[in-house]
Short mmCIF file of the C-alpha atoms (twelve columns), coordinates in Angstrom:
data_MODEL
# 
_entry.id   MODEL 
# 
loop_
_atom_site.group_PDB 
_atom_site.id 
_atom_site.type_symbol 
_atom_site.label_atom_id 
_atom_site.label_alt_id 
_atom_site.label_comp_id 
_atom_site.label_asym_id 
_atom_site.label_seq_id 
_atom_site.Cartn_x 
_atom_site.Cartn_y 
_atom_site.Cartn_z 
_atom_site.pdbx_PDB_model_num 
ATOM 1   C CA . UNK A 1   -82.550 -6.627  19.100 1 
ATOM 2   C CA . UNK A 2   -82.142 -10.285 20.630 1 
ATOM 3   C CA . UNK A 3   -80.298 -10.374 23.830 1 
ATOM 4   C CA . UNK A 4   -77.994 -13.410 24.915 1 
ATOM 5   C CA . UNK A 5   -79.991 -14.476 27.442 1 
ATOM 6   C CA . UNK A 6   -83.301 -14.899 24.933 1 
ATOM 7   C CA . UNK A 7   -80.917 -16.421 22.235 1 
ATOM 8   C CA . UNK A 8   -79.282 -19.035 24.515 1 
ATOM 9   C CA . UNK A 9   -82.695 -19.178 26.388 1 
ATOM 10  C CA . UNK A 10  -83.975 -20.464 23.065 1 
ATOM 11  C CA . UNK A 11  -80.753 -22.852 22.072 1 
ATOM 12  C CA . UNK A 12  -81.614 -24.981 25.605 1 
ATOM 13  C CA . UNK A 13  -85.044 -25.119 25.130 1 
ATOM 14  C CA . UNK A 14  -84.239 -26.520 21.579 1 
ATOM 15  C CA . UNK A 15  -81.623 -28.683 23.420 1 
ATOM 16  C CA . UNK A 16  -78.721 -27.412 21.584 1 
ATOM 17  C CA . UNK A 17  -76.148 -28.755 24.005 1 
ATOM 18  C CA . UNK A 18  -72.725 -27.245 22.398 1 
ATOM 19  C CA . UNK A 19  -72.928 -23.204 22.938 1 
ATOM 20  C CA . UNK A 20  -69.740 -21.028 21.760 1 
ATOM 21  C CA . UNK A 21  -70.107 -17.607 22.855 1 
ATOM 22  C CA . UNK A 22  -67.634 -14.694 21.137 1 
ATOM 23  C CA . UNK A 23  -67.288 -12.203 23.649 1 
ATOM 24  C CA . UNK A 24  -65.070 -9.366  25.267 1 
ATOM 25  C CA . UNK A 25  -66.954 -8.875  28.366 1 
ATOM 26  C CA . UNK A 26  -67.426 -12.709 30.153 1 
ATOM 27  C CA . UNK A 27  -68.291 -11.193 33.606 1 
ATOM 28  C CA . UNK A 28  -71.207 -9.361  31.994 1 
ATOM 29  C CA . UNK A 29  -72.007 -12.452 29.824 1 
ATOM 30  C CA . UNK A 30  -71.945 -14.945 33.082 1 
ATOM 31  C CA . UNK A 31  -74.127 -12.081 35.508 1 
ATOM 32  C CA . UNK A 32  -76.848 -11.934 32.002 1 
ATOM 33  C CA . UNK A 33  -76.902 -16.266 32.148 1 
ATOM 34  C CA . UNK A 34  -77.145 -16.059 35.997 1 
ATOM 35  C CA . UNK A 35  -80.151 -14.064 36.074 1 
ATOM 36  C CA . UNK A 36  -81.740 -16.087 33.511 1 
ATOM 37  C CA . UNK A 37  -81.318 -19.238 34.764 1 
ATOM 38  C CA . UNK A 38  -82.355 -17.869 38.163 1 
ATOM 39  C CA . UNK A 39  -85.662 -16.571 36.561 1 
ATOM 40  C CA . UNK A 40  -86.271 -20.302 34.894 1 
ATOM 41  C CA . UNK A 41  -87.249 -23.290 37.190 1 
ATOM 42  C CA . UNK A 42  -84.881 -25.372 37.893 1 
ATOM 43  C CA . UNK A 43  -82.048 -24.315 35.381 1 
ATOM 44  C CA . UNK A 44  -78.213 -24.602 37.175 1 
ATOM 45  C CA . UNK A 45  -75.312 -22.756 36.324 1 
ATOM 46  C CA . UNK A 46  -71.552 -23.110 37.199 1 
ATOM 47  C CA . UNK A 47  -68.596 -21.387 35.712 1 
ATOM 48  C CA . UNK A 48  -65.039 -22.206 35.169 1 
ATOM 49  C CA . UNK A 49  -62.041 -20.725 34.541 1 
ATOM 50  C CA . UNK A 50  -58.275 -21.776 34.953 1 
ATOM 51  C CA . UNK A 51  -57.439 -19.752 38.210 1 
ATOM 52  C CA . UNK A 52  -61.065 -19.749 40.764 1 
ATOM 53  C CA . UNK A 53  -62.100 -23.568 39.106 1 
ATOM 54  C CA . UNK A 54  -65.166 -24.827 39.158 1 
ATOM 55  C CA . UNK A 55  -68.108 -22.129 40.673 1 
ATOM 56  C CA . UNK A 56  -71.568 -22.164 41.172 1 
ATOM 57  C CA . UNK A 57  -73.589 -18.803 39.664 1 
ATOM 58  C CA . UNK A 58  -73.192 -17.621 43.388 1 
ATOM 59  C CA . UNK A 59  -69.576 -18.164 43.301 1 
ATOM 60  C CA . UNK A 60  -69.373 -20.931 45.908 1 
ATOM 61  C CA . UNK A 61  -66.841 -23.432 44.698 1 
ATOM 62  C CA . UNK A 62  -68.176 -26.579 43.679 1 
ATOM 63  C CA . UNK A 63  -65.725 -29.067 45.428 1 
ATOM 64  C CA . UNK A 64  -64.617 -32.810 44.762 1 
ATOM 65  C CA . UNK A 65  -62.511 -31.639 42.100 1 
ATOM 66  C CA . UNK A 66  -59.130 -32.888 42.750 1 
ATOM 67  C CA . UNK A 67  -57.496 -30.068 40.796 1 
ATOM 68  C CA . UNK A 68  -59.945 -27.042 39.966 1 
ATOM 69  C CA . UNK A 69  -57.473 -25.855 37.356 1 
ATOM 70  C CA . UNK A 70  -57.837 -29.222 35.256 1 
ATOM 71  C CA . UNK A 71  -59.521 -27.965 31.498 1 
ATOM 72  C CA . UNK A 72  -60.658 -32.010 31.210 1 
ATOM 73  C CA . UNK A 73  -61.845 -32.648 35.040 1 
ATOM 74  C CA . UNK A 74  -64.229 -29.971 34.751 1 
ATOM 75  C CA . UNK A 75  -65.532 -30.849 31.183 1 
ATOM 76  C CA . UNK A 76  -66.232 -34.169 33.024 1 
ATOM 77  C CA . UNK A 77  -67.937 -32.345 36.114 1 
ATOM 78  C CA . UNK A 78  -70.606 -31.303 33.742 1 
ATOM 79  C CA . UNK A 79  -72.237 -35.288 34.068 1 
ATOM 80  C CA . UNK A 80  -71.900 -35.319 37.712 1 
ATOM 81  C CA . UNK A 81  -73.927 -31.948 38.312 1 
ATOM 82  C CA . UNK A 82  -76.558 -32.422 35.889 1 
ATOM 83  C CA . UNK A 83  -77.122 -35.848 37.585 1 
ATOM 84  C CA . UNK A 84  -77.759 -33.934 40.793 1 
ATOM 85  C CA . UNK A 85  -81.206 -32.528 39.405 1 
ATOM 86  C CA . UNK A 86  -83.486 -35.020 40.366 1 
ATOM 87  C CA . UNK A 87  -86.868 -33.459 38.598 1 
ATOM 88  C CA . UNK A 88  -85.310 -33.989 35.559 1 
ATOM 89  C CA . UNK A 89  -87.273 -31.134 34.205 1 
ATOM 90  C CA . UNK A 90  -84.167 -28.761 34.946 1 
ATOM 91  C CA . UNK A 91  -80.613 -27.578 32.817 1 
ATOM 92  C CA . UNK A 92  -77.084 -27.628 33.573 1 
ATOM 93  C CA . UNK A 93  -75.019 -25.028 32.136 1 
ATOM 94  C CA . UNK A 94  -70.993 -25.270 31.940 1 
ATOM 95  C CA . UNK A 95  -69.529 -21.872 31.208 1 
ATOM 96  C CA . UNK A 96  -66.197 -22.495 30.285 1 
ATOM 97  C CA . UNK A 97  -64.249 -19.261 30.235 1 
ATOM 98  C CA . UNK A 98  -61.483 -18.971 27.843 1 
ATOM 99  C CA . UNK A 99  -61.640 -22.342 26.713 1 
ATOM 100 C CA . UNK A 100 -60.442 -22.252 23.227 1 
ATOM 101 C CA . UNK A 101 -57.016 -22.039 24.985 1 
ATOM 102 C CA . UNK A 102 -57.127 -25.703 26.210 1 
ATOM 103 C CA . UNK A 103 -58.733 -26.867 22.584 1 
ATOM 104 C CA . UNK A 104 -55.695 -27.653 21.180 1 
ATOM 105 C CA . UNK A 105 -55.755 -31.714 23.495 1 
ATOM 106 C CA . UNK A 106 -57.190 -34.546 22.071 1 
ATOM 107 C CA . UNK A 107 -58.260 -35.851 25.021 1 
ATOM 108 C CA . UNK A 108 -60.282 -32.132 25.749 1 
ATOM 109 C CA . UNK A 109 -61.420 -32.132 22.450 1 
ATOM 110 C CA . UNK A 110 -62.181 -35.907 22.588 1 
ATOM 111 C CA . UNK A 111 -64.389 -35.029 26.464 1 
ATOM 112 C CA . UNK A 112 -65.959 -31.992 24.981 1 
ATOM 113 C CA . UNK A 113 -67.328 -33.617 21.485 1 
ATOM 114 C CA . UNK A 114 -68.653 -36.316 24.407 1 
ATOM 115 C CA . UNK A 115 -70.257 -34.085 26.739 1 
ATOM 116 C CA . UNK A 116 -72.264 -31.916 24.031 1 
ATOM 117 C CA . UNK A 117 -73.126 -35.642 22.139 1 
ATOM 118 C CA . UNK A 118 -74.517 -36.935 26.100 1 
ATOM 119 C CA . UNK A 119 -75.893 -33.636 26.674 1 
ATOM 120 C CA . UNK A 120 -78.435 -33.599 23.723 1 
ATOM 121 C CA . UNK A 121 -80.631 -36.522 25.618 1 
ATOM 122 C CA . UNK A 122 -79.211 -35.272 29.419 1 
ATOM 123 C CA . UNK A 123 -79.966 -31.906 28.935 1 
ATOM 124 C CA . UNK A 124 -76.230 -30.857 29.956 1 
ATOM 125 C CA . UNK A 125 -74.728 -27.610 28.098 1 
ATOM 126 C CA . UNK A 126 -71.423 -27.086 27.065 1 
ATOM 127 C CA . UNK A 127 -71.026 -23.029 27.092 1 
ATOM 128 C CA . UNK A 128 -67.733 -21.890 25.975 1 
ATOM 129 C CA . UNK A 129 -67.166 -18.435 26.196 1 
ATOM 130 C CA . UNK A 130 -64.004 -16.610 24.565 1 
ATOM 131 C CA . UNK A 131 -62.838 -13.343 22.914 1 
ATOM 132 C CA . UNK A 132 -62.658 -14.994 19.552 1 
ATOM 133 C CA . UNK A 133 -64.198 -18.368 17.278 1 
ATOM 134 C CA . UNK A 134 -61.519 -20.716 17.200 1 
ATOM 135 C CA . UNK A 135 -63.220 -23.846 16.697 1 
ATOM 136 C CA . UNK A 136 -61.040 -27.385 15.904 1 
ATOM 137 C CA . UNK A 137 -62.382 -29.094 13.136 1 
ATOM 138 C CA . UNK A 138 -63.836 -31.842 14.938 1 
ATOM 139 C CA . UNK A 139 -66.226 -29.639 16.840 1 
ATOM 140 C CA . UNK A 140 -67.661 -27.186 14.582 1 
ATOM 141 C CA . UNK A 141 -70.826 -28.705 13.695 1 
ATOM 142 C CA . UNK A 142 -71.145 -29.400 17.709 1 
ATOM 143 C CA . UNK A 143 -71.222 -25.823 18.344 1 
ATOM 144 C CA . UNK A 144 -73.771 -22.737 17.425 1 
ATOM 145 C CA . UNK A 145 -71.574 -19.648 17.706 1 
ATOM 146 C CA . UNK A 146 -73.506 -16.433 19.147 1 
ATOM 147 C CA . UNK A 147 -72.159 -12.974 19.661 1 
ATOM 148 C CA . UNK A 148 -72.306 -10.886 23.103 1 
ATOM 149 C CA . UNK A 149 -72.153 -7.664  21.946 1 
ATOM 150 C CA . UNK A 150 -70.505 -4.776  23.577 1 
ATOM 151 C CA . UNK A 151 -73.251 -2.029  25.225 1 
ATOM 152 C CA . UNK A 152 -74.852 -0.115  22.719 1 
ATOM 153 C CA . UNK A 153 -75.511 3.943   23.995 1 
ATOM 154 C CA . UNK A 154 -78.784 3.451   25.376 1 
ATOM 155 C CA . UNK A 155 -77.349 0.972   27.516 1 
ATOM 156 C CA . UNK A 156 -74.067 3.018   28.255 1 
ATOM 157 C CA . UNK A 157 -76.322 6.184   29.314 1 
ATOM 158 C CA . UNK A 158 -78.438 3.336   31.698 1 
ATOM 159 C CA . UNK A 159 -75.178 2.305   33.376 1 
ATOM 160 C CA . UNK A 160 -73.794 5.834   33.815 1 
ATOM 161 C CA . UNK A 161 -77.112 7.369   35.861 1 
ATOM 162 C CA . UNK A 162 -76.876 4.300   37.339 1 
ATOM 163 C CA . UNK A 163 -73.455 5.178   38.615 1 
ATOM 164 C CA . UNK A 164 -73.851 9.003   38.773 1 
ATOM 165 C CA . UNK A 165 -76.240 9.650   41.239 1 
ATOM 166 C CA . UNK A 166 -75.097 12.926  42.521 1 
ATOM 167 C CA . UNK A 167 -75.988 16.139  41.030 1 
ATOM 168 C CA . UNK A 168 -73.596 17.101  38.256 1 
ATOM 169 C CA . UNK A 169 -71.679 14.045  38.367 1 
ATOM 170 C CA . UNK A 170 -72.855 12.767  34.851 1 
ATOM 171 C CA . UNK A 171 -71.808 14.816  31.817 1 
ATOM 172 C CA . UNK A 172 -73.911 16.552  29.628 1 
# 
């Protein structure tokens, strides 16, 4: 089975710049994209969402924002922080959480269509991740849609004697 980190590992390499991830569990999908782009030279990651703004995979906001709620103003952060790699050999990775909320604006729709299009040749990446596919029409051949899927029981079991380290805690 593919995980989400080795699919989207494989979109950026191919410089897919649009990402749309369907999933129910976003703090588990950012902490999987974290630790990959902390295992591969010079990747970045930041993370948005309406009520902390604009993060850093550590969490530290990323400030010069004037309002860290604004969907657009952080769509158009995405040019400003890839800039800031100076190897050029690096990624930038926007995770927009919950973003299919704010895709109803033409002028988000208008900012995200530009920041996949610029992102092809500056190797920025548009990431949105939501509980369902609700793509406008003017963005669907921008985007490759993934799945994060839910733990399978292996991977329940791993968390759970994890968690149970006591003797008797975990059930037979």
């Amino acid at each position: 089975m593919t995980t989400l980190t080795d699919q989207v590992g494989e979109l950026v390499r191919a410089c897919f710049s649009g990402i749309w991830i369907e999933s129910h569990e976003h703090h588990d999908a950012i902490a999987e994209l974290s630790a990959m782009c902390r295992h591969q030279q010079g990747w970045q990651l930041a993370s948005w969402d309406i009520d902390q703004g604009l993060r850093t995979a550590t969490g530290a906001e990323i400030t010069g924002e004037s309002d860290v709620s604004d969907p657009l103003a952080a769509v158009r952060a995405l040019g400003a922080m890839g800039e800031q790699d100076t190897t050029g050999a690096g990624a930038t990775l926007l995770v927009l959480q919950n973003f299919h909320r704010f895709l109803n604006s033409p002028e988000i729709i208008q900012a995200v269509s530009r920041a996949v299009n610029e992102g092809k040749a500056s190797r920025n990446f548009v990431i949105i991740l939501s509980p369902l596919v609700q793509l406008p029409v003017e963005l669907e051949k921008l985007f490759v849609v993934l799945e994060h899927a839910r733990p399978d029981r292996r991977e329940l079991e791993e968390i759970a004697s994890g968690i149970a380290t006591e003797e008797g805690e975990l059930p037979s």
